[in-house]
Coordinates of C-alpha atoms in Angstrom, one line a residue:
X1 CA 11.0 34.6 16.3
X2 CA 11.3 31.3 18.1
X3 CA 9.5 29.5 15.5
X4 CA 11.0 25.7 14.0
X5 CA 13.1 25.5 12.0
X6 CA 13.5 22.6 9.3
X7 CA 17.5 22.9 7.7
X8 CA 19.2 19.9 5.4
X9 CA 22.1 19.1 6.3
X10 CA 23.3 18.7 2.7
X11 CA 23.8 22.6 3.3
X12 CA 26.7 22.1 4.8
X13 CA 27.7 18.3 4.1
X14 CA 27.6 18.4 -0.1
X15 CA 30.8 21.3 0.2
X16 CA 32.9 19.3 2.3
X17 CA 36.5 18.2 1.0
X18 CA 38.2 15.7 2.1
X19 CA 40.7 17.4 4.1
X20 CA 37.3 18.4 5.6
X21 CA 36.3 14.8 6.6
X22 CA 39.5 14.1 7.5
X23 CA 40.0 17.1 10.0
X24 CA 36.3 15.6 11.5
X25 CA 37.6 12.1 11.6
X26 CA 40.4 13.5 13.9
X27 CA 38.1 13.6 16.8
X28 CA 36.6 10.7 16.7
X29 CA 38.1 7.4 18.0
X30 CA 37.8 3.8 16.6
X31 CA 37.6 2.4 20.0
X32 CA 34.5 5.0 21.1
X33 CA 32.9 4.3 17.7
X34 CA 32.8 0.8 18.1
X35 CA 30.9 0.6 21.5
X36 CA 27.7 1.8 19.0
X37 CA 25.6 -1.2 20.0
X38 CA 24.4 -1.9 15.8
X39 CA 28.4 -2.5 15.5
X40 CA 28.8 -4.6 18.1
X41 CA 26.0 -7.3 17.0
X42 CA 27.1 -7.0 13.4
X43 CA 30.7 -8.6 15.0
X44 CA 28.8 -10.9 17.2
X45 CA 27.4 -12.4 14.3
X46 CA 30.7 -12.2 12.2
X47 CA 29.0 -9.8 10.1
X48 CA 31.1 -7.1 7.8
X49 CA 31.9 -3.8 8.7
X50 CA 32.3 -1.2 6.4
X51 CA 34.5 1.8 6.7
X52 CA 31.9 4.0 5.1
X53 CA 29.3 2.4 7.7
X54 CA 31.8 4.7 10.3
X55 CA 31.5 8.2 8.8
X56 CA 27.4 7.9 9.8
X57 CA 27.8 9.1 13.7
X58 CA 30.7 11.8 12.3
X59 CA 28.0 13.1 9.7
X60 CA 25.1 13.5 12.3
X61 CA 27.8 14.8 15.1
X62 CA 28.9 17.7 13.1
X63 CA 24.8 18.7 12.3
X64 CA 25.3 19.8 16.0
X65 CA 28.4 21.9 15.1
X66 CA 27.3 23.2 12.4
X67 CA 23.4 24.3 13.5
X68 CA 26.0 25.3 16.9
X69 CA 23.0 24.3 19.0
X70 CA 22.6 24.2 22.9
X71 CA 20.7 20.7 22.7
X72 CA 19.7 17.4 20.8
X73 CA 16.7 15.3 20.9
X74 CA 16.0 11.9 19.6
X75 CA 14.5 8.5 20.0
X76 CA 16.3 6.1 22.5
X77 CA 17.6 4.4 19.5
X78 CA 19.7 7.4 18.9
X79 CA 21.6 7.6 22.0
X80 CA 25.4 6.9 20.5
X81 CA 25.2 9.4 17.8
X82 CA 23.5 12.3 20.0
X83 CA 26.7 11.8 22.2
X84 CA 29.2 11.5 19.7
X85 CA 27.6 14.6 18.8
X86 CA 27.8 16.1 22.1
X87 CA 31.7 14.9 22.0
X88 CA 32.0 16.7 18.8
X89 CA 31.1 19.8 19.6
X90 CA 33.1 19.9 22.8
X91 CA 36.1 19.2 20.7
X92 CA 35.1 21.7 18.2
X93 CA 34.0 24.3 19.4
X94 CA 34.5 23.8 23.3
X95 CA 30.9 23.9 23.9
X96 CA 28.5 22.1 25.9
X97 CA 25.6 20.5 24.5
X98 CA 22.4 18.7 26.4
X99 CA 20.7 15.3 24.9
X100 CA 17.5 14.3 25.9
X101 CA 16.4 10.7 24.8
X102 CA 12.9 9.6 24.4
X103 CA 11.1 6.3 24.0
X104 CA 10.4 4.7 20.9
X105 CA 7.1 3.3 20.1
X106 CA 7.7 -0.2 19.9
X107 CA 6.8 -3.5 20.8
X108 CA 8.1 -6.1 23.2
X109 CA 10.7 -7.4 20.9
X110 CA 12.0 -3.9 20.2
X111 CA 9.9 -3.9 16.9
X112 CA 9.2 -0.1 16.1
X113 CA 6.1 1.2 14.9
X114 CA 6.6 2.7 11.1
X115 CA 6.3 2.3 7.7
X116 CA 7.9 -1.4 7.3
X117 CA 5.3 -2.5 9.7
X118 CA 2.5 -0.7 8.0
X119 CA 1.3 0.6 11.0
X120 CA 3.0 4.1 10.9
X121 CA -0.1 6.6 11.9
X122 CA 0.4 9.7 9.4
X123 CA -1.0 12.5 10.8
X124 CA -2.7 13.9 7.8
X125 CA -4.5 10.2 7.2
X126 CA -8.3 10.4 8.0
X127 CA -9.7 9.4 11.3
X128 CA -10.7 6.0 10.4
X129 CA -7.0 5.4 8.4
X130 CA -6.0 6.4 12.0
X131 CA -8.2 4.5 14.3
X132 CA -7.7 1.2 12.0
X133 CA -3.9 1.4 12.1
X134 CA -4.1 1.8 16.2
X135 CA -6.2 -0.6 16.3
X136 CA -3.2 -3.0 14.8
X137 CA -0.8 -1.9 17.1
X138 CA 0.3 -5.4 18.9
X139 CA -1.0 -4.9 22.8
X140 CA 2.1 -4.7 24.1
X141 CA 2.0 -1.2 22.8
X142 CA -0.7 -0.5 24.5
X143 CA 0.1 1.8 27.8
X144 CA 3.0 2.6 25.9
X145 CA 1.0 4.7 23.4
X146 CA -1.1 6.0 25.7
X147 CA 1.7 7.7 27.5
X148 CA 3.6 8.8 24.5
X149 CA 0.7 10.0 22.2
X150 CA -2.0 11.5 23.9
X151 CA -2.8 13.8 27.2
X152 CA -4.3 11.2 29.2
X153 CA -3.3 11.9 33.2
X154 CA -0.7 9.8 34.3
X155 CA -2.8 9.1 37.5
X156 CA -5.5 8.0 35.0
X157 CA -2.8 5.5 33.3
X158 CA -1.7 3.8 36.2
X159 CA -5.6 2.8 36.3
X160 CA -5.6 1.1 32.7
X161 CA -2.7 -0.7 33.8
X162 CA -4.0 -1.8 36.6
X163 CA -7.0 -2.6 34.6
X164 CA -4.9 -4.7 32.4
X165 CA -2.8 -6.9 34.8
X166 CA -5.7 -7.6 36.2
X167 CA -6.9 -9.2 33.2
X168 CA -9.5 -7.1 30.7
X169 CA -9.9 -7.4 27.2
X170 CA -6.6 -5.4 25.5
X171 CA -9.1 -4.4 22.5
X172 CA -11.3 -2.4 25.0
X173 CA -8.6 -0.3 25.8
X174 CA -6.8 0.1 22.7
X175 CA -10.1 1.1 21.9
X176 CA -9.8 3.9 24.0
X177 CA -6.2 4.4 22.8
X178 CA -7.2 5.0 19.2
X179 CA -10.0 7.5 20.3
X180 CA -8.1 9.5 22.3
X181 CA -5.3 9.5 19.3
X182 CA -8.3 10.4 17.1
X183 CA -9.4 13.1 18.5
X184 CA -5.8 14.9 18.9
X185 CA -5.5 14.6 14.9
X186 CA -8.7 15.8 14.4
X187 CA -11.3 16.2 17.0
X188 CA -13.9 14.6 19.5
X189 CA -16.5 13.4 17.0
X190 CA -14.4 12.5 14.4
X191 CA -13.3 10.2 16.7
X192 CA -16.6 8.7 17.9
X193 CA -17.5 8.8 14.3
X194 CA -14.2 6.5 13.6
X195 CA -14.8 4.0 16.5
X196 CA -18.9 3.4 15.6
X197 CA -17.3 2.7 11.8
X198 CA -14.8 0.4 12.6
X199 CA -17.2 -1.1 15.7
X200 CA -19.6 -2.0 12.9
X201 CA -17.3 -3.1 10.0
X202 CA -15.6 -6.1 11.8
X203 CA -19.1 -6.7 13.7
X204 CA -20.8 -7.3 10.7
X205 CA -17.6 -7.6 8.6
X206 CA -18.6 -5.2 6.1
X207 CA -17.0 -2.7 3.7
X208 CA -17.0 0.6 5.6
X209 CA -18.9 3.0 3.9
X210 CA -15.8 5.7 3.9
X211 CA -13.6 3.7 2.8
X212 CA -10.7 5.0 0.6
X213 CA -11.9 5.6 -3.1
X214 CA -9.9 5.7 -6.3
X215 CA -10.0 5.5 -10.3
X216 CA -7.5 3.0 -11.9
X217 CA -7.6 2.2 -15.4
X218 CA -8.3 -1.5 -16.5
X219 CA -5.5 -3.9 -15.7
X220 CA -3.3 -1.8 -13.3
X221 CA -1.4 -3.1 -10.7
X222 CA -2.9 -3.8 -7.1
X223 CA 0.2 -2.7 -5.4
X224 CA 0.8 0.2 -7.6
X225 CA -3.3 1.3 -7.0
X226 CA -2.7 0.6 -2.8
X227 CA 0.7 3.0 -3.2
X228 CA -1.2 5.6 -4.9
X229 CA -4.3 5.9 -2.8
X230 CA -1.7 5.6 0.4
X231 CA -3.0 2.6 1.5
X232 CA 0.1 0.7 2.0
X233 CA 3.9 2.9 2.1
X234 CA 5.9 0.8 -0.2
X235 CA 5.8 -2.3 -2.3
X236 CA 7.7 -4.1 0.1
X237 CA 5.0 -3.8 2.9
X238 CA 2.5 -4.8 0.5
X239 CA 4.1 -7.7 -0.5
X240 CA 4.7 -8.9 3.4
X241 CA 0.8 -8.0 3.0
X242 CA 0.4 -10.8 0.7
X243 CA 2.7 -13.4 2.1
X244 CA 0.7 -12.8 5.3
X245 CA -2.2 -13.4 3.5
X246 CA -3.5 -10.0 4.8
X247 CA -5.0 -9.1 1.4
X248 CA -8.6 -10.0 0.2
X249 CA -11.1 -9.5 -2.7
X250 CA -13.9 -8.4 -0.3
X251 CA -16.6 -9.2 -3.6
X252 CA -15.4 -12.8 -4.0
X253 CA -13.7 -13.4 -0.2
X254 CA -10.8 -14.7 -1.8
X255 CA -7.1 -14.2 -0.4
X256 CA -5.1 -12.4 -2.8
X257 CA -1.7 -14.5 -3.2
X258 CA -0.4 -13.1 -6.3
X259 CA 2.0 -9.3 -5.7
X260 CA 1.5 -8.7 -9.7
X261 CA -2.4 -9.2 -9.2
X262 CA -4.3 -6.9 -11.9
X263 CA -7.5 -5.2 -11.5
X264 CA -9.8 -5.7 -14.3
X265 CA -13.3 -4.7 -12.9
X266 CA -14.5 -2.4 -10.0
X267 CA -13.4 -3.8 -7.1
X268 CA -13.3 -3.7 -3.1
X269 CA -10.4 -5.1 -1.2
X270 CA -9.3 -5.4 2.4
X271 CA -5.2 -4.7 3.0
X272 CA -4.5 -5.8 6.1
X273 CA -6.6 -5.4 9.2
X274 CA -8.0 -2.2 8.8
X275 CA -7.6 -0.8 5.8
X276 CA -9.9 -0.7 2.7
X277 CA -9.6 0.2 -0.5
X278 CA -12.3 0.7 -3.5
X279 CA -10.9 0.7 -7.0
X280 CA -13.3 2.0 -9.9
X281 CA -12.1 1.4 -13.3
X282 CA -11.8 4.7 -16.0

C-alpha cells in the first residue's frame, strides 16, 4: 500500500542520549546554521540566541534520516531546515534526498494565513465558517489563493489578474475565490448556499440564520464560549478580537471592550468580520 502515512517524531527523538545528539551535532556546522535567515535578524536586531534555539534544524534534519526518505516537502518558509536535512542524510547515510518548496499563503508583508490571524480555513468548518474567513483574507491574497487552493485554469487566472490591474472591485473576486474554495470542501450548492447567506447578512447586516449555536450556563466567559463553539482558535486571537474592536453585542450594537465579558442572558454576537455566534443560556 502507498497510502499516507502520519509518524511522531518523538518515536525516535524521546530515546535519544546525549552521546546521540552529540554524534548529530557532528555534522552540522555553526557557520551553515547561522545563514538560517530567523538567526540572522535576531543578530541584526542585537537579539539573544540561544544554544537550544540550534538543535531545532538538527531535530527536523534527522526526521529525514530516520523516516530514510527519498524526498521533503514544505512551505517556502521551511527552506533551511529541508536542506540541512538534505545535508544530513548525505552525511548519514550517503543518500540523496529531493526538496520541493511551496508558497505560503500570505500577504504582502509576509503575514501568513493561520490561526494567530484568525483567518486559518479548517477544512472540517461549515461552508459559511469557510466562505466568511475567505472573505477576510486581505486582497493581496487574492490570486494567490486562487492559485494555491482551488482548480481554477491557470489561463483562466491570468484573466482575474488582468481583471484586477485593470481596476475591479477585489470583493467581486474574492467572492469567486471563497466559492470556488467552498465547493472543494463541500460541494457546488453549498457554496451558492454560503455566498447568498453572507451576500444578505452584510447587505442588510443581519444575524445569519445558520449561524453557530451553543448552550452556556449563566455568567460564563465570552472567550471561553467563542473557544468552545470554534469560533475563535485561542484566547489570544480573541483578545486581538477585542482590542480591534472586532467584537459586538449584535442585540444592543455595542462593541465589546472588556476580554473577561460574562454572558448573563441569550445572546447574539458578531466576532470579527464574518463570524457569528448565538449563546443560549442552560
Amino acid at each position: 500500500s502507498n497510502a499516507a502515512q502520519v509518524r511522531y517524531n518523538s518515536n525516535w527523538l524521546k530515546d535519544m542520549t546525549l552521546e546521540d545528539s552529540i554524534k548529530i551535532l557532528a555534522n552540522l556546522t555553526y557557520a551553515q546554521t547561522i545563514k538560517r535567515d530567523m538567526f540572522q535578524k535576531r543578530i541584526e536586531d542585537g537579539k539573544d540566541l540561544y544554544l537550544h534555539e540550534f538543535m531545532y534544524p538538527m531535530m527536523q534534519a534527522y526526521d529525514s534520516v530516520a523516516m530514510d526518505v527519498d524526498g521533503e516537502v514544505g512551505g517556502n518558509d521551511q527552506v533551511f531546515n529541508m536542506l540541512v536535512g538534505r545535508d544530513l542524510m548525505k552525511k548519514m547515510k550517503n543518500k540523496g534526498k529531493f526538496v520541493l518548496a511551496l508558497k505560503l499563503l500570505a500577504d504582502q508583508s509576509g503575514k501568513k494565513m493561520g490561526k494567530t490571524e484568525g483567518n486559518m480555513v479548517a477544512l472540517n468548518e461549515r461552508p459559511e465558517q469557510i466562505f466568511g474567513k475567505v472573505m477576510s483574507w486581505g486582497d493581496s491574497m487574492i490570486m494567490l489563493g486562487f492559485e494555491l487552493c482551488t482548480l481554477v485554469p491557470w489561463a483562466e487566472l491570468a484573466g482575474l489578474k488582468d481583471q484586477l490591474d485593470k481596476g475591479v472591485n477585489p470583493r467581486d473576486l474574492k467572492l469567486k475565490l471563497a466559492e470556488e474554495i467552498v465547493s472543494i470542501c463541500h460541494s457546488k450548492p453549498a457554496a451558492l448556499a454560503a455566498r447568498t447567506s453572507f451576500l444578505s447578512v452584510f447587505a442588510e447586516g443581519v444575524m445569519p440564520e445558520n449561524a453557530t449555536e451553543i448552550e452556556a450556563a449563566e455568567g460564563g466567559l465570552l472567550v471561553e464560549e467563542a473557544l468552545k463553539s470554534g469560533i475563535v482558535f485561542s484566547k489570544s486571537e480573541f483578545r486581538r478580537l477585542i482590542d480591534e474592536g472586532a467584537v459586538k453585542d449584535m442585540e444592543s450594537g455595542q462593541k465589546i471592550t472588556d476580554v473577561g465579558f460574562k454572558v448573563k442572558q441569550d445572546s447574539s454576537f458578531k466576532i470579527g468580520k464574518h463570524r457569528f455566534l448565538k449563546i443560549k443560556i442552560k
